[in-house]
Short mmCIF file of C-alpha atoms in Angstrom, two decimals:
data_model
loop_
_atom_site.label_atom_id
_atom_site.label_comp_id
_atom_site.label_asym_id
_atom_site.label_seq_id
_atom_site.Cartn_x
_atom_site.Cartn_y
_atom_site.Cartn_z
CA MET A 861 84.53 165.71 100.13
CA LYS A 862 87.85 166.34 98.48
CA ARG A 863 86.34 169.28 96.53
CA ILE A 864 84.95 170.79 99.71
CA VAL A 865 88.30 170.59 101.45
CA MET A 866 90.04 172.07 98.39
CA GLY A 867 87.56 174.93 98.22
CA LEU A 868 87.90 175.63 101.94
CA ALA A 869 91.66 175.69 101.60
CA LEU A 870 91.51 178.20 98.76
CA VAL A 871 89.17 180.44 100.79
CA VAL A 872 91.61 180.29 103.69
CA GLY A 873 94.45 181.13 101.34
CA LEU A 874 92.70 184.11 99.77
CA TRP A 875 91.55 185.38 103.18
CA GLY A 876 95.15 185.35 104.26
CA CYS A 877 96.09 187.43 101.24
CA GLY A 878 93.37 189.92 102.07
CA GLY A 879 94.95 190.73 105.39
CA GLY A 880 93.80 193.54 107.60
CA ALA A 881 92.58 197.00 106.88
CA GLY A 882 95.02 199.08 104.94
CA ASP A 883 96.69 196.34 102.96
CA ALA A 884 97.41 197.31 99.39
CA GLY A 885 94.51 196.52 97.12
CA GLU A 886 91.70 196.43 99.67
CA LEU A 887 89.46 199.38 100.28
CA THR A 888 88.62 200.21 103.85
CA ASP A 889 85.52 201.76 105.33
CA ARG A 890 85.81 205.48 104.68
CA SER A 891 82.54 206.54 106.32
CA ALA A 892 84.16 207.94 109.47
CA TYR A 893 87.59 209.55 109.91
CA PRO A 894 89.84 207.37 112.07
CA SER A 895 89.52 208.13 115.74
CA GLY A 896 92.45 209.14 117.91
CA PRO A 897 94.60 209.26 119.79
CA TYR A 898 96.30 211.44 117.25
CA GLY A 899 99.97 212.19 117.08
CA LYS A 900 102.50 214.30 115.27
CA THR A 901 105.19 211.78 114.49
CA ALA A 902 105.62 208.82 112.16
CA GLY A 903 103.53 205.87 113.28
CA SER A 904 100.75 207.94 114.77
CA ILE A 905 97.33 208.82 113.37
CA LEU A 906 97.08 212.18 111.62
CA GLU A 907 94.43 214.46 113.07
CA ASN A 908 91.71 215.71 110.74
CA LEU A 909 93.14 219.20 110.37
CA GLU A 910 90.95 221.82 108.77
CA PHE A 911 92.15 224.38 106.23
CA VAL A 912 90.82 226.84 103.69
CA ASN A 913 91.11 225.79 100.09
CA SER A 914 92.52 228.14 97.45
CA ASP A 915 88.98 228.83 96.26
CA GLY A 916 87.96 229.92 99.76
CA THR A 917 86.01 226.79 100.64
CA PRO A 918 86.71 224.64 103.71
CA TYR A 919 89.06 221.71 103.25
CA SER A 920 90.18 219.03 105.67
CA PHE A 921 92.11 215.79 105.65
CA ASN A 922 88.73 214.09 105.80
CA ASP A 923 88.23 215.25 102.21
CA VAL A 924 91.19 213.07 101.29
CA PHE A 925 90.11 210.21 103.52
CA ALA A 926 86.50 210.16 102.31
CA ASP A 927 87.51 209.47 98.71
CA PRO A 928 88.15 205.73 98.48
CA ALA A 929 90.33 206.24 95.43
CA ASN A 930 92.95 207.89 97.63
CA ARG A 931 95.42 205.44 99.14
CA VAL A 932 98.53 207.47 99.93
CA LEU A 933 98.68 211.14 100.85
CA LEU A 934 101.67 213.43 100.38
CA VAL A 935 101.36 216.66 102.36
CA THR A 936 103.89 219.38 101.72
CA THR A 937 104.28 222.80 103.31
CA THR A 938 105.28 225.83 101.33
CA ALA A 939 105.89 229.56 101.58
CA ASP A 940 106.41 232.24 98.98
CA TRP A 941 109.89 233.02 100.33
CA CYS A 942 111.11 229.44 99.95
CA SER A 943 113.10 228.74 96.80
CA ALA A 944 113.37 225.06 97.69
CA CYS A 945 109.56 224.91 97.80
CA LYS A 946 109.28 226.56 94.41
CA GLU A 947 111.62 223.98 92.95
CA GLU A 948 109.56 221.18 94.50
CA GLN A 949 106.30 222.20 92.80
CA LYS A 950 107.39 220.89 89.40
CA SER A 951 108.09 217.52 90.99
CA LEU A 952 104.64 217.49 92.60
CA VAL A 953 103.01 217.89 89.21
CA GLU A 954 105.06 214.98 87.93
CA LEU A 955 104.25 212.82 90.98
CA HIS A 956 100.56 213.51 90.45
CA ARG A 957 100.84 212.57 86.79
CA GLN A 958 102.73 209.41 87.60
CA TYR A 959 100.82 208.15 90.64
CA GLY A 960 97.52 210.04 90.79
CA GLU A 961 95.48 207.35 89.10
CA ARG A 962 96.98 204.72 91.40
CA GLY A 963 95.73 206.56 94.46
CA LEU A 964 98.27 209.23 95.36
CA ALA A 965 96.67 212.36 96.78
CA ILE A 966 98.77 215.49 97.23
CA VAL A 967 97.95 218.50 99.39
CA VAL A 968 100.09 221.64 99.30
CA ALA A 969 99.76 223.71 102.49
CA MET A 970 100.86 227.34 102.22
CA PHE A 971 101.69 229.15 105.44
CA GLU A 972 103.51 232.42 104.63
CA ASN A 973 103.69 234.92 101.80
CA GLY A 974 106.81 236.49 100.35
CA GLU A 975 106.96 239.06 103.13
CA PHE A 976 106.99 236.37 105.83
CA ASP A 977 103.44 237.26 106.87
CA PRO A 978 100.74 234.60 107.25
CA ALA A 979 99.54 233.63 103.80
CA GLU A 980 96.06 234.54 102.61
CA VAL A 981 93.66 232.72 100.33
CA GLU A 982 94.78 234.85 97.40
CA ASN A 983 98.38 233.67 97.91
CA ALA A 984 97.21 230.06 97.76
CA ARG A 985 95.12 230.75 94.67
CA VAL A 986 97.99 232.40 92.83
CA TRP A 987 100.38 229.64 93.89
CA LYS A 988 98.09 226.94 92.49
CA GLU A 989 97.64 228.86 89.27
CA ARG A 990 101.28 229.78 88.86
CA TYR A 991 102.56 226.25 89.19
CA GLU A 992 99.53 224.74 87.40
CA LEU A 993 99.04 222.37 90.31
CA PRO A 994 96.29 219.81 89.66
CA VAL A 995 96.06 219.20 93.42
CA PRO A 996 94.59 221.18 96.32
CA VAL A 997 96.59 224.14 97.58
CA VAL A 998 95.28 225.03 101.02
CA LEU A 999 95.87 227.84 103.43
CA ASP A 1000 97.50 226.78 106.70
CA ALA A 1001 98.19 230.06 108.46
CA ASN A 1002 97.00 231.64 111.68
CA PRO A 1003 97.72 229.20 113.19
CA PHE A 1004 100.16 227.23 111.08
CA GLN A 1005 98.92 223.81 112.22
CA LEU A 1006 101.35 221.62 110.30
CA GLY A 1007 104.19 223.60 111.85
CA ALA A 1008 103.72 221.47 114.96
CA TYR A 1009 104.67 218.35 113.03
CA TYR A 1010 108.28 219.19 112.21
CA ASP A 1011 111.25 221.39 112.88
CA ARG A 1012 110.00 224.71 111.59
CA ARG A 1013 113.49 226.04 111.15
CA VAL A 1014 113.55 224.17 107.85
CA THR A 1015 111.18 224.33 104.89
CA PRO A 1016 109.61 222.47 103.12
CA MET A 1017 108.14 219.61 105.17
CA ASN A 1018 106.94 216.50 103.40
CA MET A 1019 104.66 214.03 105.11
CA VAL A 1020 103.53 210.70 103.67
CA VAL A 1021 100.31 209.22 105.06
CA ASP A 1022 98.55 205.87 104.57
CA VAL A 1023 95.06 207.09 103.73
CA ASP A 1024 93.36 203.82 104.71
CA THR A 1025 94.36 204.39 108.31
CA MET A 1026 95.55 208.03 108.19
CA GLU A 1027 98.69 206.79 109.82
CA ILE A 1028 101.73 208.99 109.28
CA ILE A 1029 104.33 206.93 107.45
CA ASP A 1030 107.11 209.47 107.28
CA ILE A 1031 107.84 213.12 108.00
CA SER A 1032 110.91 214.77 106.56
CA THR A 1033 112.16 218.23 105.82
CA GLY A 1034 113.59 219.17 102.47
CA PHE A 1035 112.43 217.44 99.34
CA ASN A 1036 114.07 214.30 98.12
CA GLU A 1037 112.15 213.12 95.08
CA GLN A 1038 113.82 209.72 95.07
CA LYS A 1039 112.83 209.10 98.67
CA ALA A 1040 109.29 210.35 98.09
CA LYS A 1041 108.84 208.05 95.12
CA ALA A 1042 110.14 205.05 97.06
CA LEU A 1043 107.70 205.68 99.90
CA ILE A 1044 104.79 206.22 97.54
CA GLU A 1045 105.60 203.13 95.49
CA ALA A 1046 105.89 201.05 98.64
CA HIS A 1047 102.46 202.00 99.91
CA LEU A 1048 100.34 202.23 96.79
CA PRO A 1049 98.37 199.18 95.71
CA MET B 95 96.97 164.18 111.18
CA ARG B 96 97.76 164.35 107.47
CA TYR B 97 96.51 167.11 105.13
CA PRO B 98 96.18 166.92 101.33
CA TRP B 99 98.89 168.83 99.44
CA PHE B 100 96.54 171.56 98.29
CA VAL B 101 95.56 172.40 101.87
CA VAL B 102 99.19 172.80 102.85
CA ALA B 103 99.85 174.87 99.74
CA ALA B 104 96.92 177.16 100.45
CA LEU B 105 98.02 177.75 104.03
CA LEU B 106 101.53 178.53 102.83
CA VAL B 107 100.14 181.02 100.31
CA ALA B 108 98.11 182.65 103.07
CA ALA B 109 101.12 182.89 105.33
CA GLY B 110 103.22 184.38 102.57
CA CYS B 111 100.65 186.98 101.63
CA SER B 112 100.01 188.20 105.13
CA GLY B 113 103.65 188.87 105.66
CA GLY B 114 103.61 191.65 103.09
CA ASP B 115 102.72 195.26 103.34
CA GLU B 116 101.80 195.96 106.93
CA PRO B 117 100.94 199.58 107.48
CA ALA B 118 100.58 199.37 111.23
CA ASP B 119 104.25 199.70 111.94
CA GLY B 120 104.62 202.73 109.78
CA GLY B 121 107.38 200.85 108.00
CA ASP B 122 109.48 202.41 105.36
CA GLY B 123 108.35 200.06 102.68
CA GLY B 124 111.76 198.73 101.95
CA ALA B 125 114.72 200.42 100.42
CA ILE B 126 114.46 204.15 100.40
CA GLY B 127 116.60 206.10 98.05
CA GLY B 128 118.74 208.86 99.36
CA SER B 129 118.92 210.05 102.90
CA GLY B 130 116.87 212.98 103.96
CA GLY B 131 116.79 214.30 107.42
CA SER B 132 113.96 213.15 109.53
CA ALA B 133 112.15 216.00 111.07
CA GLY B 134 112.56 216.69 114.70
CA SER B 135 109.46 216.54 116.79
CA GLY B 136 107.84 219.63 118.10
CA GLY B 137 108.85 222.63 116.07
CA THR B 138 110.85 225.49 117.36
CA ASP B 139 110.40 228.98 116.11
CA GLY B 140 113.35 230.44 114.28
CA ASN B 141 116.58 230.98 116.11
CA GLY B 142 115.92 234.43 117.30
CA GLY B 143 118.80 236.15 115.64
CA THR B 144 121.08 238.03 117.96
CA GLY B 145 118.70 240.03 120.04
CA GLY B 146 115.67 242.24 119.92
CA THR B 147 115.48 245.87 119.05
CA GLY B 148 113.52 246.88 122.13
CA GLY B 149 111.25 249.45 120.55
CA ALA B 150 110.20 251.12 117.35
CA VAL B 151 112.30 250.11 114.40
CA VAL B 152 113.93 253.02 112.66
CA ASN B 153 115.66 252.18 109.43
CA PRO B 154 117.22 254.76 107.14
CA ALA B 155 114.72 256.25 104.71
CA THR B 156 117.43 257.20 102.26
CA ASP B 157 120.70 255.75 101.16
CA GLY B 158 124.22 256.99 101.68
CA PRO B 159 126.76 256.59 98.91
CA ASP B 160 127.14 253.22 97.22
CA SER B 161 130.91 253.47 97.04
CA GLY B 162 133.82 254.98 98.89
CA TRP B 163 132.87 254.20 102.46
CA GLU B 164 134.46 251.79 104.87
CA PRO B 165 132.12 249.37 106.64
CA ALA B 166 132.34 249.77 110.44
CA VAL B 167 132.15 246.16 111.51
CA PRO B 168 129.95 245.81 114.63
CA GLN B 169 131.62 244.30 117.66
CA ALA B 170 128.83 241.76 117.90
CA LEU B 171 130.13 240.14 114.77
CA ASP B 172 133.14 238.96 116.74
CA GLY B 173 131.10 237.77 119.69
CA GLU B 174 131.04 234.17 120.72
CA LEU B 175 129.92 231.89 117.91
CA PRO B 176 130.43 228.25 118.75
CA GLY B 177 130.93 225.93 115.85
CA ALA B 178 129.95 222.29 115.99
CA THR B 179 132.44 219.52 115.41
CA ARG B 180 132.39 218.06 111.94
CA PRO B 181 131.02 214.52 112.12
CA ALA B 182 132.99 211.68 110.62
CA ASP B 183 130.35 211.04 107.98
CA CYS B 184 130.77 214.53 106.51
CA GLY B 185 133.76 214.00 104.26
CA ASP B 186 136.30 216.61 103.23
CA ASP B 187 134.71 216.90 99.82
CA HIS B 188 131.77 218.69 101.50
CA GLY B 189 131.54 221.88 103.50
CA PHE B 190 130.45 221.87 107.13
CA VAL B 191 128.73 224.93 108.59
CA SER B 192 126.78 225.03 111.84
CA ALA B 193 126.43 228.80 112.36
CA VAL B 194 126.69 231.92 110.26
CA ARG B 195 126.91 235.48 111.53
CA GLY B 196 126.71 238.50 109.27
CA TRP B 197 125.22 241.96 109.06
CA ALA B 198 122.98 244.05 106.86
CA VAL B 199 123.26 247.75 106.09
CA ALA B 200 121.98 250.40 103.74
CA PRO B 201 124.42 251.94 101.26
CA GLY B 202 126.60 254.25 103.36
CA GLY B 203 126.67 251.84 106.29
CA GLU B 204 123.55 252.54 108.36
CA PRO B 205 122.46 249.24 109.94
CA LEU B 206 119.19 247.70 108.84
CA VAL B 207 117.08 246.49 111.74
CA GLN B 208 114.76 243.49 111.47
CA ALA B 209 116.07 242.54 108.08
CA LYS B 210 115.73 238.86 107.24
CA ALA B 211 118.74 236.66 106.66
CA GLN B 212 117.83 233.40 105.04
CA LEU B 213 120.09 230.53 104.14
CA CYS B 214 119.12 228.00 101.49
CA ILE B 215 121.28 224.90 101.46
CA HIS B 216 122.11 222.13 99.03
CA THR B 217 123.14 219.39 101.40
CA SER B 218 125.65 216.62 100.88
CA THR B 219 122.68 214.25 100.64
CA ARG B 220 121.23 216.17 97.69
CA GLN B 221 118.48 217.84 99.64
CA PHE B 222 117.56 221.43 99.00
CA VAL B 223 116.18 223.22 102.04
CA CYS B 224 115.58 226.78 103.10
CA LEU B 225 115.97 227.85 106.70
CA THR B 226 113.47 230.08 108.42
CA PRO B 227 115.15 233.51 108.37
CA SER B 228 116.86 235.14 111.29
CA ASP B 229 116.21 238.81 112.06
CA THR B 230 118.91 241.43 112.35
CA ASP B 231 119.30 243.30 115.63
CA ALA B 232 119.79 247.02 116.26
CA GLU B 233 123.32 246.82 114.85
CA GLY B 234 122.10 244.98 111.78
CA VAL B 235 123.70 241.75 112.97
CA TYR B 236 122.13 238.34 112.46
CA THR B 237 123.06 234.82 113.44
CA VAL B 238 121.84 231.78 111.56
CA ASP B 239 122.03 228.46 113.35
CA VAL B 240 122.05 225.58 110.90
CA PRO B 241 120.06 222.57 112.18
CA GLU B 242 122.17 219.48 112.56
CA PRO B 243 120.90 217.40 109.62
CA TYR B 244 121.80 220.16 107.14
CA ARG B 245 125.28 221.21 108.25
CA CYS B 246 127.13 219.00 105.81
CA MET B 247 126.60 220.90 102.60
CA ASP B 248 127.80 221.32 99.05
CA LYS B 249 126.68 224.89 98.57
CA ALA B 250 124.55 227.53 100.20
CA ALA B 251 123.31 231.00 99.37
CA MET B 252 122.58 233.79 101.84
CA ARG B 253 119.53 235.89 100.99
CA VAL B 254 119.10 239.12 102.91
CA LEU B 255 116.08 241.39 102.56
CA LEU B 256 114.07 243.98 104.43
CA PRO B 257 110.37 243.20 103.93
CA ARG B 258 108.07 245.99 102.75
CA ALA B 259 110.91 248.50 102.63
CA GLY B 260 111.41 248.90 98.90
CA ARG B 261 114.99 247.69 99.11
CA ALA B 262 116.49 245.19 96.68
CA THR B 263 117.30 241.75 98.01
CA ALA B 264 120.98 240.86 98.38
CA TYR B 265 122.25 237.41 97.48
CA CYS B 266 125.70 236.00 98.10
CA GLN B 267 127.16 232.55 97.86
CA MET B 268 128.45 231.19 101.14
CA ASP B 269 131.97 229.87 101.38
CA VAL B 270 130.95 226.52 102.84
CA ALA B 271 134.59 225.55 103.35
CA SER B 272 135.24 228.46 105.70
CA GLY B 273 134.66 226.41 108.84
CA PRO B 274 131.79 225.43 111.12
CA ALA B 275 131.31 228.95 112.50
CA SER B 276 131.32 231.41 109.66
CA ARG B 277 131.52 235.20 110.08
CA LEU B 278 130.68 237.37 107.10
CA TYR B 279 132.62 240.61 107.60
CA THR B 280 131.49 242.11 104.32
CA PRO B 281 127.98 243.42 104.97
CA SER B 282 124.94 242.63 102.89
CA VAL B 283 124.10 246.00 101.37
CA LEU B 284 120.47 246.50 100.37
CA PRO B 285 120.00 249.43 97.97
CA LEU B 286 116.79 251.39 98.21
CA ALA B 287 115.15 250.94 94.83
CA THR B 288 113.61 254.11 93.44
CA PRO B 289 109.98 253.80 92.33
CA ALA B 290 109.71 253.88 88.54
CA VAL B 291 109.68 257.50 87.37
CA ASP B 292 107.33 256.71 84.51
CA LEU B 293 104.95 253.87 85.24
CA PRO B 294 101.98 253.76 82.88
CA PRO B 295 98.67 252.65 84.42
CA GLU B 296 98.40 248.89 84.43
CA GLY B 297 95.43 248.81 82.07
CA ASP B 298 95.51 245.67 79.96
CA PRO B 299 98.05 243.46 81.75
CA ASP B 300 98.85 241.67 78.51
CA THR B 301 99.99 244.85 76.80
CA LYS B 302 103.66 245.75 76.67
CA ARG B 303 104.58 249.28 77.74
CA PRO B 304 107.79 251.17 78.54
CA VAL B 305 108.56 251.65 82.24
CA THR B 306 111.31 254.15 83.00
CA PHE B 307 113.52 254.01 86.06
CA ASP B 308 115.47 256.79 87.72
CA ASP B 309 118.60 256.99 85.60
CA GLY B 310 116.74 256.43 82.36
CA LEU B 311 116.73 252.66 82.28
CA VAL B 312 113.69 251.52 80.30
CA LEU B 313 112.09 248.10 80.57
CA GLN B 314 109.37 247.02 78.15
CA VAL B 315 107.02 245.57 80.74
CA THR B 316 104.08 243.26 80.17
CA PRO B 317 102.48 243.08 83.64
CA SER B 318 100.94 239.65 83.13
CA LEU B 319 104.42 238.19 82.61
CA TYR B 320 105.59 239.39 86.02
CA TYR B 321 105.03 237.50 89.27
CA SER B 322 106.21 238.48 92.72
CA GLY B 323 105.31 237.13 96.11
CA SER B 324 106.23 240.51 97.58
CA GLY B 325 104.50 243.05 95.39
CA SER B 326 102.94 243.91 92.07
CA TYR B 327 103.31 246.01 88.94
CA ASP B 328 102.34 249.25 90.67
CA ARG B 329 105.33 248.95 93.02
CA LEU B 330 108.03 248.38 90.42
CA ALA B 331 111.23 250.08 91.46
CA GLY B 332 114.89 249.92 90.60
CA ARG B 333 118.11 251.86 90.46
CA HIS B 334 121.62 251.86 89.13
CA VAL B 335 124.40 250.42 91.31
CA PRO B 336 128.03 251.07 90.38
CA PRO B 337 130.31 248.03 90.13
CA ASP B 338 132.56 249.43 92.85
CA ALA B 339 129.70 249.57 95.36
CA VAL B 340 130.49 248.25 98.82
CA GLY B 341 129.02 244.84 99.58
CA LEU B 342 128.85 243.38 96.10
CA CYS B 343 129.85 239.76 96.01
CA GLY B 344 130.76 237.15 93.47
CA GLU B 345 131.48 238.50 90.02
CA ALA B 346 129.24 241.56 90.49
CA SER B 347 132.19 243.93 90.66
CA THR B 348 133.42 242.75 87.25
CA PHE B 349 130.45 244.20 85.37
CA ASP B 350 130.32 247.60 83.68
CA GLY B 351 127.08 248.44 85.43
CA LEU B 352 124.31 246.94 87.56
CA TYR B 353 120.69 247.60 88.45
CA ALA B 354 118.90 246.45 91.59
CA PHE B 355 115.14 245.89 91.46
CA TYR B 356 112.19 245.61 93.81
CA PRO B 357 109.88 243.73 94.40
CA GLU B 358 111.84 240.64 93.52
CA GLY B 359 109.97 238.53 91.01
CA GLU B 360 109.96 236.20 88.08
CA ILE B 361 109.28 237.11 84.47
CA GLU B 362 107.86 234.73 81.93
CA ALA B 363 108.97 234.51 78.30
CA PRO B 364 109.71 236.54 76.32
CA GLY B 365 110.75 238.70 79.26
CA PHE B 366 111.23 242.46 79.34
CA ASP B 367 113.35 244.14 76.64
CA VAL B 368 115.84 246.56 78.16
CA ALA B 369 117.35 249.88 77.14
CA ILE B 370 120.21 250.85 79.44
CA PRO B 371 121.72 254.35 79.57
CA ASN B 372 125.26 254.15 78.22
CA ARG B 373 126.85 255.63 81.33
CA THR B 374 130.34 254.38 80.61
CA GLY B 375 130.55 255.82 77.13
CA LEU B 376 130.84 252.62 75.17
CA ALA B 377 131.24 253.28 71.46
CA ALA B 378 128.23 253.06 69.18
CA GLY B 379 127.74 249.53 67.95
CA THR B 380 129.59 247.94 70.86
CA ALA B 381 128.18 244.54 71.74
CA VAL B 382 127.49 243.77 75.38
CA ASP B 383 126.47 240.70 77.32
CA LEU B 384 123.48 240.97 79.64
CA PHE B 385 123.35 239.15 82.96
CA VAL B 386 120.75 238.43 85.61
CA LEU B 387 121.16 237.38 89.22
CA GLY B 388 119.45 234.18 90.29
CA GLY B 389 116.94 234.64 93.09
CA LEU B 390 113.99 232.86 94.67
CA GLU B 391 113.04 231.40 91.34
CA CYS B 392 114.81 232.35 88.18
CA SER B 393 115.08 230.50 84.89
CA LEU B 394 116.35 231.45 81.48
CA PHE B 395 113.87 231.01 78.69
CA ASP B 396 115.57 227.84 77.50
CA GLY B 397 114.61 226.31 80.86
CA THR B 398 118.02 226.66 82.49
CA ALA B 399 117.57 227.39 86.17
CA VAL B 400 119.66 230.21 87.59
CA PRO B 401 120.53 229.28 91.18
CA GLU B 402 120.33 231.84 93.95
CA ALA B 403 123.29 234.20 94.11
CA THR B 404 124.53 233.14 90.69
CA TRP B 405 124.90 235.45 87.72
CA ALA B 406 123.85 234.08 84.35
CA LYS B 407 124.06 235.57 80.90
CA PHE B 408 120.55 235.90 79.53
CA GLY B 409 121.15 237.80 76.33
CA GLU B 410 123.05 240.41 74.40
CA GLY B 411 122.70 244.06 73.55
CA THR B 412 124.23 246.70 71.34
CA VAL B 413 125.07 250.35 71.90
CA SER B 414 122.70 252.43 69.79
CA ALA B 415 123.92 254.41 66.78
CA ASP B 416 123.78 257.67 68.72
CA GLY B 417 125.67 256.10 71.60
CA SER B 418 123.02 256.94 74.18
CA THR B 419 121.70 253.53 75.14
CA ILE B 420 122.47 249.84 75.22
CA GLU B 421 119.51 248.04 73.72
CA SER B 422 118.83 244.38 74.16
CA THR B 423 118.65 242.40 70.95
CA PRO B 424 115.41 240.58 70.09
CA GLY B 425 115.07 237.47 72.20
CA SER B 426 117.16 238.94 75.02
CA GLY B 427 114.37 239.89 77.41
CA LEU B 428 115.06 240.17 81.13
CA PRO B 429 113.95 236.86 82.73
CA CYS B 430 113.93 237.79 86.44
CA PHE B 431 113.27 240.98 88.40
CA THR B 432 116.26 240.68 90.71
CA TRP B 433 119.47 242.35 89.59
CA LEU B 434 120.51 243.18 86.03
CA ALA B 435 124.09 243.67 84.88
CA TYR B 436 125.94 244.26 81.62
CA ARG B 437 129.49 244.05 80.38
CA ALA B 438 131.02 244.97 77.03
CA LYS B 439 132.17 242.00 75.02
CA GLU B 440 135.92 241.80 74.69
#
């Protein structure tokens, strides 16, 4: 009897550790993208936006969600006229190297070229090649969908998302590597 | 009712574990380094500059003189420009700027309409952001409103350009201590870069070839080393700018000569060797220092970044034995296609 009670207690204890969906360490069902309502601020669910990848193929946030290895998503916007964005790319490569295997996914969304016109697939392709980015570089122009998520007067935007729930954890403008790392560390298993 | 110790312990473990990482509240996951402005909700498009042009844009197709003219400051520059009050948390060791008004012209003083004025800011909280550019109006005047989270700043550079016009981009450091509402009375002057007079067909992009510009400047260009978000090898252009040209800022007027290029771009190692016409009659064998202006992305080949609007020495050159040119020494290739300058060593 004592063994049964002990075993039951341990099960209760471990169940408590497991917690709900999205807790670090537990994989959630990734068969269907989280349903809405969607929002554009921290704490809301990120809509499954659709883009064009730098190789011309379709790409959406569901591509990130569907891969169970992805646990935290960093989305950053960029433009060819933005020197702050160019400086950020080196940090993205380093973040991927440091956290990629632990479940950090990064998506770079390009919206304008160097002439302030909507970017084209070729711009995204060259950007990915130029900065040797081992992460998707997608086209987000015409319309610039992510532009609705932040104050567009400032570039770049960086958004951190919990991939288990696709809940937006943080949206900020400008790149602060220290802050990004802290957020990523806090939400990776 | 009494429970064995291990039941109590297990329940305590469960309670402790479940109090951990809860994603539902979108929490910040504990201490977050640095500050970093949270984005405002619902974006707003640009700040609209200082007014529309109301019709077809006509910008000068040629340049007036670089030097010897007096800028006619538009009245709009002195129009109302409210400055925000410096908040208490922006200490005196930082600058505070909430609005910037300036103007853009071609050499000679003709205003440039629908030019882009773009401010990139290093904030007091160590963020680096670029503002969406403001357009110039019919008088060439622009106004940049700095969003609130980025007004407390350590340094900022103003980048002014006219897209698709073949004009070099102008960069100047902002005086961030000048007050919350800053008026730039010296215009940004954008020289029209002359298309290369001898531009060999691109052919093998990995092959180096001489490209000659209008006053005889020769760059040894390897097309595959050049990257520009605004153009390509077939559009290379540039021209000489005298050091007494109106609108130069920073130490530009201290050089013996300058060249402005278009389309702005980056050049990978080993860069482009240069041969500069010896316009100032430096004696044969004279050693010169070569400088480049930092732009959108500019690094020396040792990895040193050259910030926007900052001149950096990238190499050395020597006046040829016949005194006709200043030739860069091996290893002194041009690292950025922005502005080039030289100055005789003392």
